[in-house]
mmCIF file of C-alpha atoms in Angstrom:
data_model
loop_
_atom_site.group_PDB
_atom_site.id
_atom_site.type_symbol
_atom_site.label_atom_id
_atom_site.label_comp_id
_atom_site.label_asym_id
_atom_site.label_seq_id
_atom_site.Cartn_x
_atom_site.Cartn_y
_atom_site.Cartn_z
ATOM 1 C CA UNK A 1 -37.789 -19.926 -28.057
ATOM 2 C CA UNK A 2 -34.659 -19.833 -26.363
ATOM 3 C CA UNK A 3 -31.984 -22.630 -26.423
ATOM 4 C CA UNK A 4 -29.341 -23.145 -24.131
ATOM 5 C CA UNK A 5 -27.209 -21.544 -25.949
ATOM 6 C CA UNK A 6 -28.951 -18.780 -26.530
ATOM 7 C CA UNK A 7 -28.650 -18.955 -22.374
ATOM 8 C CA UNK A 8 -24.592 -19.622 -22.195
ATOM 9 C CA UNK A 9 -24.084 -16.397 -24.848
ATOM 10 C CA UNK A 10 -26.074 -14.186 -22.498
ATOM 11 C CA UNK A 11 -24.481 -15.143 -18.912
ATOM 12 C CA UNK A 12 -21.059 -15.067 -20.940
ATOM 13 C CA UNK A 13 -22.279 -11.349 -21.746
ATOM 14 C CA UNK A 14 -23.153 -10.849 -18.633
ATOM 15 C CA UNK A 15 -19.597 -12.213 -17.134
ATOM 16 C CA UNK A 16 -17.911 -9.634 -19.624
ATOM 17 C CA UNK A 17 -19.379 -6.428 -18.457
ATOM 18 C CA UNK A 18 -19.558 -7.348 -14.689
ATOM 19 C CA UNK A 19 -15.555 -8.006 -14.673
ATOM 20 C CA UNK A 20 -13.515 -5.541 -13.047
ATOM 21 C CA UNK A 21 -11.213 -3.867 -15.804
ATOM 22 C CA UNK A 22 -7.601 -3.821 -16.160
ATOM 23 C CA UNK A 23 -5.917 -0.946 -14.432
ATOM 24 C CA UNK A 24 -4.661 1.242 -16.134
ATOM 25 C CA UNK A 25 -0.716 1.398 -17.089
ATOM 26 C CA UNK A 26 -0.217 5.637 -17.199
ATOM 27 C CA UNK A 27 2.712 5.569 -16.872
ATOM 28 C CA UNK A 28 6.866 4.111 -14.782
ATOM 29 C CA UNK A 29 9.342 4.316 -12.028
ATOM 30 C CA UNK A 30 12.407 5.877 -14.105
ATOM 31 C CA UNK A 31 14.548 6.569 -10.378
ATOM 32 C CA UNK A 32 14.045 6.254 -6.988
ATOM 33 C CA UNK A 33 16.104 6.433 -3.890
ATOM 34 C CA UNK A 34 15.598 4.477 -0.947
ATOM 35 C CA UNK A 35 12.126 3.714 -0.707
ATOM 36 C CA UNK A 36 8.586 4.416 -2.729
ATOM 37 C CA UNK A 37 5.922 2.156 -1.818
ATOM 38 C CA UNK A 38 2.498 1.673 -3.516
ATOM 39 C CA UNK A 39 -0.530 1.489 -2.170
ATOM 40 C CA UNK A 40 0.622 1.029 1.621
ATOM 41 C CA UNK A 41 2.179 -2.192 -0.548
ATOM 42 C CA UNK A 42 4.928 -3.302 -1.878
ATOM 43 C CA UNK A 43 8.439 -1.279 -2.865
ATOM 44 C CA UNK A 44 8.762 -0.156 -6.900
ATOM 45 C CA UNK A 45 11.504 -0.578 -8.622
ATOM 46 C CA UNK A 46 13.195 1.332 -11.260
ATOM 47 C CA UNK A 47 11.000 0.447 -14.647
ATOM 48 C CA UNK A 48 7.832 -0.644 -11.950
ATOM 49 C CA UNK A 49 4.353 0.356 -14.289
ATOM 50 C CA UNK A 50 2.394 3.100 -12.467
ATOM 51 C CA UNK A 51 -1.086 2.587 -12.825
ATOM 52 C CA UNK A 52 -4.283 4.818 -12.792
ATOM 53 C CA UNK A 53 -5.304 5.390 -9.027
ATOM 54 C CA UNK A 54 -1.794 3.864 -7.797
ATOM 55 C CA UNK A 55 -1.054 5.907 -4.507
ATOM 56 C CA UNK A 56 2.731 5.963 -4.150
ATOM 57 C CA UNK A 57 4.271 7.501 -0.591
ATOM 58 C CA UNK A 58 8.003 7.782 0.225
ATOM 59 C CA UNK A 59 9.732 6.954 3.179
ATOM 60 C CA UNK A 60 11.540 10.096 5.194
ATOM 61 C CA UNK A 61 14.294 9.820 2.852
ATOM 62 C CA UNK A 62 12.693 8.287 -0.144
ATOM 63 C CA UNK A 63 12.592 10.237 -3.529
ATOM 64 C CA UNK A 64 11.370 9.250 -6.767
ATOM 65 C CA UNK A 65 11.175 10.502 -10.389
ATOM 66 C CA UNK A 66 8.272 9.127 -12.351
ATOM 67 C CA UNK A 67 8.068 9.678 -16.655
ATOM 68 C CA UNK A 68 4.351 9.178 -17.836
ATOM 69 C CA UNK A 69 3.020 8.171 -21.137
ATOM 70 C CA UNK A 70 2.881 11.935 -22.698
ATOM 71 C CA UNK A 71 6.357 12.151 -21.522
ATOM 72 C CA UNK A 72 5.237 14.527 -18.303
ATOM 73 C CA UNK A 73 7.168 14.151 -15.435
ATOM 74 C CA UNK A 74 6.618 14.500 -11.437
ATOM 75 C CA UNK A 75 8.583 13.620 -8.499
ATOM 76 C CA UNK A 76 8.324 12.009 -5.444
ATOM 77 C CA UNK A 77 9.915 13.800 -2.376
ATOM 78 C CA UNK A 78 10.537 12.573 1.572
ATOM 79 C CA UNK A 79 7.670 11.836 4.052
ATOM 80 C CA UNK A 80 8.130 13.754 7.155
ATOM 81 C CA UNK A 81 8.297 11.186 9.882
#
């Protein structure tokens, strides 16, 4: 027989594996000049967490430098207007 709390531990167990994760933190904004925007968002900043599936875009002049966690490295260039 079930009791209600029996009830209340499965919808909590329920609630747990239906929540959307936390992104992923892979890696940061070490540089940047003028503008690099995330996700058609807002501007990063220099020390600005990059996260997994972040898509970051520079303005014509932007550029960008970006260290991730294994210590890799890429950079961000200009958008052609």
């Amino acid at each position: 027989m079930r009791t209600p709390y029996h009830q209340i531990a499965i919808f909590i167990a329920c609630l747990a594996f239906a929540a959307p994760s936390a992104a992923e933190t892979v890696g940061s904004m070490t540089a940047y000049q003028t503008n690099i925007v995330r996700n058609n968002g807002g501007t990063m900043d220099v020390g600005a967490g990059v996260e997994l599936g972040d898509q970051l875009r520079s303005d014509p002049t932007g550029l960008g430098m970006l260290v991730f966690r294994d210590e890799s490295s890429a950079k961000i260039g200009p958008t052609p207007a």
